[in-house]
Coordinates of C-alpha atoms and ligand atoms in Angstrom, one line a residue:
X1 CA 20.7 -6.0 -8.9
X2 CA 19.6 -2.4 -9.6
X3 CA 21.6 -0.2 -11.8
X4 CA 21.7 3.8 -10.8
X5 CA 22.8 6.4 -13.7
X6 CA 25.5 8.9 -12.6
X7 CA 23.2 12.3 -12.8
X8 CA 23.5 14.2 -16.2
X9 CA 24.0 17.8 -16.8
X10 CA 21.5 18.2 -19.3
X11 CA 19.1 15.0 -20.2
X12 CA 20.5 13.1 -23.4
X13 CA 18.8 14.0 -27.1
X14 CA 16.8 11.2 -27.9
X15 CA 16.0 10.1 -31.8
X16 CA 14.1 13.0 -32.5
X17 CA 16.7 15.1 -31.1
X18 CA 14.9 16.5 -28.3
X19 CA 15.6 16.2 -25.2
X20 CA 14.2 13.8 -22.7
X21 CA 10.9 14.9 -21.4
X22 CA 10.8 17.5 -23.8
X23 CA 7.2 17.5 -26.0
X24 CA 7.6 17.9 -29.7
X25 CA 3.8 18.3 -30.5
X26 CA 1.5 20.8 -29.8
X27 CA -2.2 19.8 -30.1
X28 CA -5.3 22.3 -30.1
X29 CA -8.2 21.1 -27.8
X30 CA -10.7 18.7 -29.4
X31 CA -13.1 18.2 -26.9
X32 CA -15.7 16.0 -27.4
X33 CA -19.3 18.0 -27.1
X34 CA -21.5 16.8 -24.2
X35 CA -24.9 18.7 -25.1
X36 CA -26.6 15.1 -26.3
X37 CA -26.0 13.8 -23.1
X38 CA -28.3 14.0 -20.1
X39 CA -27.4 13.8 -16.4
X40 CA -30.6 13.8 -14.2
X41 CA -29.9 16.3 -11.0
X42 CA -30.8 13.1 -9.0
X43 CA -31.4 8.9 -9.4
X44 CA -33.1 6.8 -7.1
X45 CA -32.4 3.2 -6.7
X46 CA -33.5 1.1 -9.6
X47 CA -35.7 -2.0 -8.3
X48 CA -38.1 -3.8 -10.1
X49 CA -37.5 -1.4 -13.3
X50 CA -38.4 1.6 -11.4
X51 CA -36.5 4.2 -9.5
X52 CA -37.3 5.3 -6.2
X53 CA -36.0 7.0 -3.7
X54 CA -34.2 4.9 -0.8
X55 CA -36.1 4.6 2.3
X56 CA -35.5 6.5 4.6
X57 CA -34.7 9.1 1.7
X58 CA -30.9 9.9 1.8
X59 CA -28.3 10.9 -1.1
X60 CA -24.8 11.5 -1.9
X61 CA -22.8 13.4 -3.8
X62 CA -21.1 12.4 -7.1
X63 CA -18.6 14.4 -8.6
X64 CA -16.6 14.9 -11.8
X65 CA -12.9 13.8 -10.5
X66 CA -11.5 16.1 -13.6
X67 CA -13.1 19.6 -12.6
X68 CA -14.3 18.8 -8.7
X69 CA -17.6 19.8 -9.7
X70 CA -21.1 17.9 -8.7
X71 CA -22.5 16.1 -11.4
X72 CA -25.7 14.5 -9.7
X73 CA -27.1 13.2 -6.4
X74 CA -27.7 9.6 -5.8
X75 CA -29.5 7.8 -3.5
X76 CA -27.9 6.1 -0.4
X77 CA -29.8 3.0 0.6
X78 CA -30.8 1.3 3.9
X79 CA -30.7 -2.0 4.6
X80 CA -34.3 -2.4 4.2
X81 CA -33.6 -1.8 0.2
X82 CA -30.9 -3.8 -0.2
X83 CA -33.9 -6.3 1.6
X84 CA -36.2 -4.9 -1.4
X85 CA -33.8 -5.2 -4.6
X86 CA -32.6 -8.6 -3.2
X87 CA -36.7 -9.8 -2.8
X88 CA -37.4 -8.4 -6.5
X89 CA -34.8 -10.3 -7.5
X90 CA -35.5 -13.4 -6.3
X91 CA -39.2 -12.9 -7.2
X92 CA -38.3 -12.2 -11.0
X93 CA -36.0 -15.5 -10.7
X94 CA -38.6 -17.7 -9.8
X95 CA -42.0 -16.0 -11.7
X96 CA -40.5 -15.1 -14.9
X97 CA -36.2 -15.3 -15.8
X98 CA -35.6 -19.4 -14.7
X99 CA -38.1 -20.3 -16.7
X100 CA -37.5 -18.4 -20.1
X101 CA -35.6 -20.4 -22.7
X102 CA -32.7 -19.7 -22.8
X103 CA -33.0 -18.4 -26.9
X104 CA -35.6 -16.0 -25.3
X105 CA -32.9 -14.5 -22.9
X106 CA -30.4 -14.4 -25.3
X107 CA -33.1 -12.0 -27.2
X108 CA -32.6 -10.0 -24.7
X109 CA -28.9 -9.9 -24.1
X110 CA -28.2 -8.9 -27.7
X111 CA -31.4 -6.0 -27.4
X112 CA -29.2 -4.8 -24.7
X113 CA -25.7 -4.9 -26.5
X114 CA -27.0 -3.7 -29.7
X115 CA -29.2 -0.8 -27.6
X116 CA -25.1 -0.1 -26.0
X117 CA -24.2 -0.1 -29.1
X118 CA -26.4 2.5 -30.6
X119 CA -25.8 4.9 -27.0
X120 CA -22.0 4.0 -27.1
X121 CA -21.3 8.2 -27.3
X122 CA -23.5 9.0 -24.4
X123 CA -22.1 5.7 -22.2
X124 CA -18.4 7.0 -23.4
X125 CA -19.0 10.8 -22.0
X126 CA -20.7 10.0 -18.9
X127 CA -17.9 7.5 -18.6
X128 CA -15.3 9.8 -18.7
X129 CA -17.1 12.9 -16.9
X130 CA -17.2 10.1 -13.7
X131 CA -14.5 7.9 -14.0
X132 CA -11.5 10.7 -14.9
X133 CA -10.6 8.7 -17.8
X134 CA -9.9 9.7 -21.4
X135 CA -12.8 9.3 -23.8
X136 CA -10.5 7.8 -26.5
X137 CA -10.5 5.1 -24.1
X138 CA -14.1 4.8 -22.7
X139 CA -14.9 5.4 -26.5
X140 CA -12.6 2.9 -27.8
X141 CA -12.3 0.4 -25.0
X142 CA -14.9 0.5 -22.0
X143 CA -17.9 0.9 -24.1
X144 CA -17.1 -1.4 -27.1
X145 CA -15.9 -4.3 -24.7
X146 CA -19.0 -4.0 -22.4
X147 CA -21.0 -4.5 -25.4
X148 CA -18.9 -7.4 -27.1
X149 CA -19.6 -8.9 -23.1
X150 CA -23.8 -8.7 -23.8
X151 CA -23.3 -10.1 -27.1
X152 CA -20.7 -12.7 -26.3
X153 CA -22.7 -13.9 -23.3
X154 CA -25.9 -14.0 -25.4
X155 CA -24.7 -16.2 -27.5
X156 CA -24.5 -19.0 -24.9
X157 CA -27.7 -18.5 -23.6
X158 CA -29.3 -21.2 -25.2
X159 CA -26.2 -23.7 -25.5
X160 CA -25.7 -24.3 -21.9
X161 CA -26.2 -27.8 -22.0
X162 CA -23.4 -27.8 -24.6
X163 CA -20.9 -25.3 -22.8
X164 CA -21.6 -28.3 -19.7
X165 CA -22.6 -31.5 -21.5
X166 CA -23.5 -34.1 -18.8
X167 CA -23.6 -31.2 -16.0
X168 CA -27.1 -30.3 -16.5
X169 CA -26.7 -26.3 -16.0
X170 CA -29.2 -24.7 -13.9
X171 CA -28.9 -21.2 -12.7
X172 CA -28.2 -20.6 -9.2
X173 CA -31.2 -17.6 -8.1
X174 CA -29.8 -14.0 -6.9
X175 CA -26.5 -12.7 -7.8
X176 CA -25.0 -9.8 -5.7
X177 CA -22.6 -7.7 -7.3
X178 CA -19.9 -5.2 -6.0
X179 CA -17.8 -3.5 -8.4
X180 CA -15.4 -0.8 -8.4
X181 CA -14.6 2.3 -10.0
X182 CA -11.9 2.1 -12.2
X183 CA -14.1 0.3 -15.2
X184 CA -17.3 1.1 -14.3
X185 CA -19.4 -0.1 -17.1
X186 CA -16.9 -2.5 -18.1
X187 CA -17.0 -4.3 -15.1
X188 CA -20.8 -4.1 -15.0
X189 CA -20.7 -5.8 -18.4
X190 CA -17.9 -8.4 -16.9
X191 CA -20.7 -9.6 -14.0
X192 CA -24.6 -9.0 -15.6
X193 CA -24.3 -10.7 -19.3
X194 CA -23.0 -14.1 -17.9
X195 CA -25.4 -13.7 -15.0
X196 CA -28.2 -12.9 -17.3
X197 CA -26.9 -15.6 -19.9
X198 CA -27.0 -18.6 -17.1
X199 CA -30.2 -17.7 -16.0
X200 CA -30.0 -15.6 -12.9
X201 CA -30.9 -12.0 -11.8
X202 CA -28.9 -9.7 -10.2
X203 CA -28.8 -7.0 -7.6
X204 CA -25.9 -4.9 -8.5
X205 CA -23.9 -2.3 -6.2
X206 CA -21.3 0.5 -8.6
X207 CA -18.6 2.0 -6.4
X208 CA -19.9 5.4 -4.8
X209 CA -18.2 7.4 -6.6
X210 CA -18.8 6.2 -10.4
X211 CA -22.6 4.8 -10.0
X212 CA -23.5 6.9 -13.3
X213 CA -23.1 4.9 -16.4
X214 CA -24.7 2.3 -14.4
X215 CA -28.1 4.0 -13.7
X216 CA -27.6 4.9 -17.7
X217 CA -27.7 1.2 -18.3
X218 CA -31.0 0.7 -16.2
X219 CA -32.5 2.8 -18.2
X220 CA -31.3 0.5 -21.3
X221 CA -32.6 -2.5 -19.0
X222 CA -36.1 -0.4 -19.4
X223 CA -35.6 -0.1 -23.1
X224 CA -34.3 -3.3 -23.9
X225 CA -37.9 -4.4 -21.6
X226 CA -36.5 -6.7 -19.6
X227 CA -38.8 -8.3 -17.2
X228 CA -38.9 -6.1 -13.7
X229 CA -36.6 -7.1 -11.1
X230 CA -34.5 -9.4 -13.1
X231 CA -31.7 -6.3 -13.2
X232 CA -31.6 -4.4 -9.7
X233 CA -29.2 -1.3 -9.2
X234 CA -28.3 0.3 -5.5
X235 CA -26.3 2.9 -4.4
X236 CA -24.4 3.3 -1.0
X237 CA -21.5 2.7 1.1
X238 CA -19.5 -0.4 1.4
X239 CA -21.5 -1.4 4.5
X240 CA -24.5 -1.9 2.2
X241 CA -22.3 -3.8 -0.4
X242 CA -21.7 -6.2 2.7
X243 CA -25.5 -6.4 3.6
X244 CA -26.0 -7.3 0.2
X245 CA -23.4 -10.3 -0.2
X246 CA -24.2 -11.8 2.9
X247 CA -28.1 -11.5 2.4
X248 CA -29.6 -15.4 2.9
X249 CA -31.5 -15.2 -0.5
X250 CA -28.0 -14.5 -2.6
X251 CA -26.8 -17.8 -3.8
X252 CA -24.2 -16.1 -5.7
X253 CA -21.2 -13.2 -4.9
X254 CA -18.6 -11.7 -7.6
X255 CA -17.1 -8.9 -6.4
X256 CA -14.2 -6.7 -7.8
X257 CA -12.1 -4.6 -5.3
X258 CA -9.4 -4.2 -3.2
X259 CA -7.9 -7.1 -1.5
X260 CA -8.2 -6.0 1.6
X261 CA -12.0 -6.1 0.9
X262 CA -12.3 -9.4 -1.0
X263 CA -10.4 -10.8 2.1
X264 CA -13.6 -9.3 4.6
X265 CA -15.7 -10.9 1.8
X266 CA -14.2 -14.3 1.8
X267 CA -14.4 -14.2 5.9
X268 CA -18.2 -13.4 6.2
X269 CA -19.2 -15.8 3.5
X270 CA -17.2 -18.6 4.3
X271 CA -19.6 -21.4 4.8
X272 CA -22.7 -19.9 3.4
X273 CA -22.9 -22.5 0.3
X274 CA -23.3 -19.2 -2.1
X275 CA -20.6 -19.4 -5.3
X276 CA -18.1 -16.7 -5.0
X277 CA -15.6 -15.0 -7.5
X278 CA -13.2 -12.6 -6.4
X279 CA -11.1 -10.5 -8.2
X280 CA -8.6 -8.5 -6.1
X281 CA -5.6 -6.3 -5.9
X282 CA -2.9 -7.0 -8.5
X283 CA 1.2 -6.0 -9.2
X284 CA 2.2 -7.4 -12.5
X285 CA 5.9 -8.1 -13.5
X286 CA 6.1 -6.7 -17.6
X287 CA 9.4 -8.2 -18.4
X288 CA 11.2 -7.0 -21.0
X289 CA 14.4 -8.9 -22.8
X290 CA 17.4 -8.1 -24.5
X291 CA 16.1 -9.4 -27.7
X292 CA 12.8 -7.9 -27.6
X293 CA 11.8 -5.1 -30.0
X294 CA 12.3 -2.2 -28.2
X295 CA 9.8 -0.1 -29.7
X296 CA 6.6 -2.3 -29.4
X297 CA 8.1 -2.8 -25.6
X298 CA 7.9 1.0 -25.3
X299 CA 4.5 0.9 -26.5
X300 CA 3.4 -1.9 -24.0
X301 CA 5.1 -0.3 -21.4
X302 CA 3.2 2.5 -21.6
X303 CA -0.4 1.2 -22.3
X304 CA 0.8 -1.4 -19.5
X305 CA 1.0 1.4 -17.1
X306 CA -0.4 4.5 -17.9
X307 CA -3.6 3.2 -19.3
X308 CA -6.7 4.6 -17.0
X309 CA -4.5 6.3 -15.4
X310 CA -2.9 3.3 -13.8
X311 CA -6.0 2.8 -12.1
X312 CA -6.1 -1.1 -13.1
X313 CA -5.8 -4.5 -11.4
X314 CA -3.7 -6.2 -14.0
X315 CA -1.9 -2.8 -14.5
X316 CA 2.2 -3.7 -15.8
X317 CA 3.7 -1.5 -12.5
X318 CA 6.4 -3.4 -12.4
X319 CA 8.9 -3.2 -15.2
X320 CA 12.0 -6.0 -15.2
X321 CA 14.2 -5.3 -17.7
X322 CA 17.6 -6.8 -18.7
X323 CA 20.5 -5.5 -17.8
X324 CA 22.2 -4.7 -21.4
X325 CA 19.0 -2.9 -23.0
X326 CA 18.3 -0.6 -19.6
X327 CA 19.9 2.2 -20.7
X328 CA 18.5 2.5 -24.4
X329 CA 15.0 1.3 -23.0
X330 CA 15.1 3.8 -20.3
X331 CA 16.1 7.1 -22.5
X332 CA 13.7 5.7 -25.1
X333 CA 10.7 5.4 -22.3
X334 CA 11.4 9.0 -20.6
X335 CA 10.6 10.4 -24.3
X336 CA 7.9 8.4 -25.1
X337 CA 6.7 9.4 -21.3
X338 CA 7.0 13.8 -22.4
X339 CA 4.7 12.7 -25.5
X340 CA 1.7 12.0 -23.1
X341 CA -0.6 14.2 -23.0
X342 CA -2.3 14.6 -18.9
X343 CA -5.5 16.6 -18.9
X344 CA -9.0 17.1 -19.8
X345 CA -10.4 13.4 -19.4
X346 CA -12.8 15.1 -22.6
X347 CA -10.3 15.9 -25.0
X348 CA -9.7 13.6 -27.6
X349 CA -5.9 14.0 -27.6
X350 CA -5.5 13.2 -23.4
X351 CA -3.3 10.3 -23.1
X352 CA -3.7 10.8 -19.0
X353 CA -7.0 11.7 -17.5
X354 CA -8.3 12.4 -14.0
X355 CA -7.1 10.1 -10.4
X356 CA -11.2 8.7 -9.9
X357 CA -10.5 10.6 -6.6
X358 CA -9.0 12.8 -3.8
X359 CA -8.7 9.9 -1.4
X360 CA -6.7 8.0 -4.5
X361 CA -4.8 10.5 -5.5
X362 CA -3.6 11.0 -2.1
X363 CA -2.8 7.0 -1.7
X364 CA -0.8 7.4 -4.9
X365 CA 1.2 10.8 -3.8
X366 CA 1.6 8.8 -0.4
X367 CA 2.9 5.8 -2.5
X368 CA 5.6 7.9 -4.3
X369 CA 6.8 9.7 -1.1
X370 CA 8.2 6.6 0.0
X371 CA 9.7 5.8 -2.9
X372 CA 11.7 8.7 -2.6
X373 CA 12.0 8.0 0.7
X374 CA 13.3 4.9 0.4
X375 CA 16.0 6.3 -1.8
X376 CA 14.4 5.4 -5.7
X377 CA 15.0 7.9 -8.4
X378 CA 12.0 9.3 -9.7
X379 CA 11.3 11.2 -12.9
X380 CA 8.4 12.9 -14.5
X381 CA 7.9 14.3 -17.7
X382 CA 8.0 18.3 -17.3
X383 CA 4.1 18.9 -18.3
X384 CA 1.3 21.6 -17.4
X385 CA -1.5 19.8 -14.9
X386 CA -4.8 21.0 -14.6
X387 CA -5.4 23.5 -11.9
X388 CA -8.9 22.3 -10.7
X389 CA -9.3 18.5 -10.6
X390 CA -7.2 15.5 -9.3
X391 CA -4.2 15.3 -11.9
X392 CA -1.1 13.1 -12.0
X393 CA 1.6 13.2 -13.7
X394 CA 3.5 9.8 -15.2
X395 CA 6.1 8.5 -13.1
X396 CA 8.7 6.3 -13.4
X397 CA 10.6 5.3 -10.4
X398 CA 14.6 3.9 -11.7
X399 CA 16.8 2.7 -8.7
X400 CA 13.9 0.7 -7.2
X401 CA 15.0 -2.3 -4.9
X402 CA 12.1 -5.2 -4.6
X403 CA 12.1 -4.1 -0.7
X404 CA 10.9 -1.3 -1.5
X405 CA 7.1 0.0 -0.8
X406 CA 6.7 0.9 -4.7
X407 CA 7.9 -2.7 -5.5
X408 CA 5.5 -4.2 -3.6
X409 CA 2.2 -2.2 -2.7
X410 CA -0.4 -1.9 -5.0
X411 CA -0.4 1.9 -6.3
X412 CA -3.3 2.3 -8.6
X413 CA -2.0 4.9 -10.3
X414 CA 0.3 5.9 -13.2
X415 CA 3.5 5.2 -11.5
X416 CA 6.0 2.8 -13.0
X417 CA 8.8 1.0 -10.8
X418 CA 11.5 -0.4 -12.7
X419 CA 13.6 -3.0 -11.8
X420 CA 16.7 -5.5 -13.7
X421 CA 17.4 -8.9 -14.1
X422 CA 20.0 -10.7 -15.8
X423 CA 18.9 -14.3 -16.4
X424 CA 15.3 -15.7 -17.2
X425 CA 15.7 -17.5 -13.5
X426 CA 16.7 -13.9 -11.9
X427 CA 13.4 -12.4 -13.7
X428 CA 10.7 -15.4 -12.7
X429 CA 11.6 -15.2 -9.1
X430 CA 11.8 -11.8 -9.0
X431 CA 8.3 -11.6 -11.0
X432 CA 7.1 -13.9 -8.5
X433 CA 8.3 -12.2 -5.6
X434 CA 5.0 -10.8 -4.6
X435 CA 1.7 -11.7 -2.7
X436 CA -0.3 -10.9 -6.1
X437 CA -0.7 -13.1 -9.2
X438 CA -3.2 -11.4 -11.6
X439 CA -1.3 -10.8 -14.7
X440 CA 2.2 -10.6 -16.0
X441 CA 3.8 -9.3 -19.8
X442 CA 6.8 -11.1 -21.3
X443 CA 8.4 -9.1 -24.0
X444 CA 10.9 -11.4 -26.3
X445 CA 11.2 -13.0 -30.1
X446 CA 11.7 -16.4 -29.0
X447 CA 8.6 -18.2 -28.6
X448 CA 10.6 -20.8 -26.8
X449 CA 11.3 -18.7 -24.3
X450 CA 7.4 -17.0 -24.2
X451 CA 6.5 -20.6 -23.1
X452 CA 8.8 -21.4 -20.6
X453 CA 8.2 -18.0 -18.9
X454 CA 4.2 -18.8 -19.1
X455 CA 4.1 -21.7 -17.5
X456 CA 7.2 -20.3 -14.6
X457 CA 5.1 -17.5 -13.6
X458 CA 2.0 -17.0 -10.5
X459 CA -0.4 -15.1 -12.8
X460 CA -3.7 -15.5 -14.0
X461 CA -3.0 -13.8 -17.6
X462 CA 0.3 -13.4 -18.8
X463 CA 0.3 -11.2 -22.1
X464 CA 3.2 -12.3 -24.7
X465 CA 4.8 -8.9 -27.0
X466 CA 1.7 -7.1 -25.7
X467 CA -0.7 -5.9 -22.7
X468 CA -3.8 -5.0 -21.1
X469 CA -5.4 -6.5 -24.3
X470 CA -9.1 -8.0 -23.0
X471 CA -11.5 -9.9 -24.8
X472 CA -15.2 -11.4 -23.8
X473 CA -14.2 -14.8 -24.7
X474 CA -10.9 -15.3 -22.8
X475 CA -10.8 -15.6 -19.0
X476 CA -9.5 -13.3 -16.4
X477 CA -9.0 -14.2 -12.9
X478 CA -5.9 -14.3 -10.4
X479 CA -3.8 -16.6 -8.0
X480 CA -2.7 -15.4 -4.3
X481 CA -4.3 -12.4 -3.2
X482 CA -5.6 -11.6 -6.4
X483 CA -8.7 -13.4 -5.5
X484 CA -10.1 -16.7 -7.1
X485 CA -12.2 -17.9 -9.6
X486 CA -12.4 -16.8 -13.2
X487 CA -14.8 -14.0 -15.2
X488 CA -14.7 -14.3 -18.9
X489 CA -15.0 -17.0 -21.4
X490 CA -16.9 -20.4 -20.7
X491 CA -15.2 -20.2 -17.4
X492 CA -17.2 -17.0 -16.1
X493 CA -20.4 -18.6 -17.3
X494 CA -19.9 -21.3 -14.9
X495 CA -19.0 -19.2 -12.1
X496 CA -22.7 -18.6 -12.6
X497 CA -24.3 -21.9 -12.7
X498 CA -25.6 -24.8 -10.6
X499 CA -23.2 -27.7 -12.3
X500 CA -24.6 -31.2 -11.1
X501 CA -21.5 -33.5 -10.3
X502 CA -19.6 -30.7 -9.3
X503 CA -20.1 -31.1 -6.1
X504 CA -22.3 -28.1 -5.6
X505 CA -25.5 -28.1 -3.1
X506 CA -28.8 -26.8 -4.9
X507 CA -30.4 -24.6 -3.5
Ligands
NDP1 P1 -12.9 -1.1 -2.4 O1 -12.5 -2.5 -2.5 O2 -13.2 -0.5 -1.1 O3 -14.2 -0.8 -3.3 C1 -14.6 -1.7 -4.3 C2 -16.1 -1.9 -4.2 O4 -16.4 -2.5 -2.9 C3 -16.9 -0.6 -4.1 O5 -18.2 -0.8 -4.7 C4 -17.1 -0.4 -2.6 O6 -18.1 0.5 -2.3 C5 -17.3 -1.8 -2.1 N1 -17.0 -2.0 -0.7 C6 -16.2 -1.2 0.1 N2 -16.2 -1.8 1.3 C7 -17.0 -2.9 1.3 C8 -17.4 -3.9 2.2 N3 -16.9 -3.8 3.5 N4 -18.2 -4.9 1.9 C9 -18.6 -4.9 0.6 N5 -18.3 -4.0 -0.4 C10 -17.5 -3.0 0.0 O7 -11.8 -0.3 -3.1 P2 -11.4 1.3 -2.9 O8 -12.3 2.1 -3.7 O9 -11.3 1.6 -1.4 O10 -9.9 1.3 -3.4 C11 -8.8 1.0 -2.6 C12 -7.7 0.3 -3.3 O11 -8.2 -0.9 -3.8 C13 -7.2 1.0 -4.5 O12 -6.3 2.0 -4.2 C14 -6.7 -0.1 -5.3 O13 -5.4 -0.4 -4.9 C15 -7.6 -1.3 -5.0 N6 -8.7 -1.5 -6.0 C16 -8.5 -2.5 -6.8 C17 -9.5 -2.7 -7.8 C18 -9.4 -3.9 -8.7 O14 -9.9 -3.8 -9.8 N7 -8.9 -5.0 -8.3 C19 -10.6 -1.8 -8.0 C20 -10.6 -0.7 -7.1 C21 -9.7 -0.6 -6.1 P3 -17.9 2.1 -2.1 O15 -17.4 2.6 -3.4 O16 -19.2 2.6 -1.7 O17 -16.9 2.2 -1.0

């Protein structure tokens, strides 16, 4: 059951006294300074430690999603490079990276997290000038967690045998990467350092539009001198992230995308014997109940939804809350929602940076059409958007029936459906009442009832009194169409190993 407010003549004073929507701080600029960084006009593809130019030479555009203006060219390869990285690759497997010790690649692993460490301001800018987001984020969050990845994973590189005892670990050969845009470097992190860790190389395709901080971690790879060919780096279309997974000398595929993507993925490789982790689409229930604190809720709530702009998998789109706090919850959210601050991606202060693109942002104003459409009440905070770049302001969609298109559809953006339940029952099968199964929040003070919630709903991750909170040692993966297989933890680092009684072939 839904609940729809009668319309008010003037929104209600919240605790502050101001009214809903309405901003009570102003905040000068504090942009962060960009004159230590360097963007090169133009990268090649990175292949054996070297870049080069694709063959036949062709480039694309990259943009900054915040002001619409070009930030570098980037090379577009052919087939016949995807041939090349995927040869260096296997070459450096077999001459030099199987055969290290495993203390000796851990050497390298933490040379390249500490080497992150010391760039972490340049990764963060470049970051944020090509992803949209806020730098408090790719400051506080991409860039640190990326690095935690390289040193988590390095620590396992030389106690495989006790992460599988009686499995006798080997590493599988080539691993070919896809990965999206909404975490660049993050998910870069997420898929090289186990890789790397197990013993394999890699051949590595960034979405088109975000390939930057990735070409800025070759050049750590060069720093951090890392045998050539054992980290390759290409640039192109999705065409050339499907040469590349179904390429006879990849034994392994871990790809992060859309669903309807992982789903061509799963077809072509079906069959093939190569190891493959997907990690899809997602629309997470955040449920919040009666007893909950209603402050921290608003608080997850918000990082649940509005964090990157929306623009994650595991992102809390779907709020449930019980019936008697909806009306206190609500007023108190709308407030919170005229506090964020949407703008400059490089200000310190933006809550809300740039949609990564104009074909995103026009899947997310598509998205919110219907809901209106469909008869859902929308509100967003009254707030100044950028002229030049692709803004969007916070949503929150009330009156929202689970037949609706917002309900259901993945909207990668910062747009929040909220729904009601009465019971615990009413709210699992309502939670569960969707193709997804990535992640899920549970807001409540009985621990009791965190438990039996758990364990009741389809979701990979379920966060208890918070959200979105990620760490290198715990696993992420989903159920349904949120793709299989898990990254993270000891259970990633398997994903990337030869395990003997596991019913694997070797190769
Ligand atoms: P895609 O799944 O198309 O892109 C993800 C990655 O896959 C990119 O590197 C992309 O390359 C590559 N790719 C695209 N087509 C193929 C293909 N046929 N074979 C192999 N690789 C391919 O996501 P979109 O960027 O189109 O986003 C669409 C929607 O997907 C979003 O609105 C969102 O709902 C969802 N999404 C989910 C993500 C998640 O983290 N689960 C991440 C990103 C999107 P290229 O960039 O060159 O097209």
């Amino acid at each position: 059951m839904t609940l729809t407010k009668k319309p008010e003549a003037r929104p209600a004073p919240n605790s502050w006294g101001l009214a809903t929507g309405e901003n009570p701080w102003e905040y000068a600029p504090a942009p962060e300074a960009t004159d230590h960084i360097r963007i090169e006009s133009e990268y090649g593809l990175f292949i054996g430690n070297e870049f080069a130019a694709s063959k036949p030479r062709k480039t694309f555009t990259v943009i900054n999603p915040a002001t619409e203006e070009a930030l570098a060219k980037v090379a577009h390869a052919s087939k016949a490079d995807v041939n090349r990285a995927v040869g260096a690759a296997r070459e450096a497997h077999r001459s030099t990276w199987s055969n290290l010790p495993g203390r000796e690649r851990a050497k390298y692993l933490y040379r390249i997290a500490r080497i992150m460490q010391e760039r972490a301001r340049e990764f963060a800018v470049v970051e944020s000038m090509n992803s949209g987001k806020p730098i408090k984020e790719s400051r506080d969050v991409d860039v640190p967690l990326a690095a935690a990845h390289f040193f988590y994973y390095a620590g396992w590189a030389d106690k495989l045998e006790y992460a599988f005892p009686n499995r006798d670990p080997r590493s599988l050969g080539v691993a070919a990467q896809v990965i999206p845009w909404n975490f660049p470097l993050l998910m870069l992190a997420w898929k090289i350092a186990p890789a790397l860790a197990a013993g394999n190389t890699v051949v590595l395709k960034p979405a088109s539009t975000t390939p930057l901080t990735a070409y800025l971690f070759a050049d750590v790879v060069r720093q951090a001198d890392l045998p050539p060919g054992v980290v390759n780096i290409i640039t192109g279309p999705g065409e050339i992230g499907m040469h590349l997974v179904t390429h006879p000398d990849v034994s392994k595929v871990a790809f992060t995308g859309s669903t309807a993507v992982g789903k061509m993925i799963a077809r072509a490789l079906a069959g093939s014997g190569k190891k493959v982790t997907l990690e899809l689409g997602g629309k997470a229930a955040n449920i919040v109940f009666d007893d909950a604190p209603l402050d921290q809720a608003i608080e997850g709530i918000v990082n649940g939804i509005y964090f990157n702009q929306g623009e994650v998998c595991c992102a809390g789109s779907r709020l449930f809350v019980q019936e008697s706090v909806y009306e206190p919850l609500i007023d108190k959210l709308k407030a919170r929602l005229g506090t964020l601050r949407v703008g400059d991606p490089l200000d310190k202060n933006t809550d809300v940076g740039a949609i990564n693109s104009a074909g995103q942002l026009a899947k997310v104003q598509e998205l919110v059409e219907s809901g209106i459409a469909e008869g859902a009440e929308i509100f967003q905070p009254d707030c100044d958007l950028p002229t030049r770049g692709f803004f969007f302001r916070p949503t929150l969609f009330t009156g929202v029936s689970m037949s609706h298109r917002i309900a259901q559809e993945e909207i990668f953006g910062p747009v929040l459906s909220v729904l009601t339940f009465r019971t615990p029952e009413e709210a699992i099968e309502k939670a569960n009442n969707t193709p997804y199964g990535l992640s899920a929040g549970v807001w409540t003070e009985k621990g009791s009832r965190i438990f039996k919630m758990v364990n009741a709903m389809r979701a990979g991750v379920v966060w208890a009194n918070t959200f979105n909170r990620f760490d290198p040692t715990s696993p992420f993966g989903g159920y349904k169409e949120s793709g299989y297989g898990r990254e993270g933890g000891i259970h990633g680092l398997g994903a990337y190993l030869d395990l003997a009684g596991n019913g694997t072939t070797r190769r």
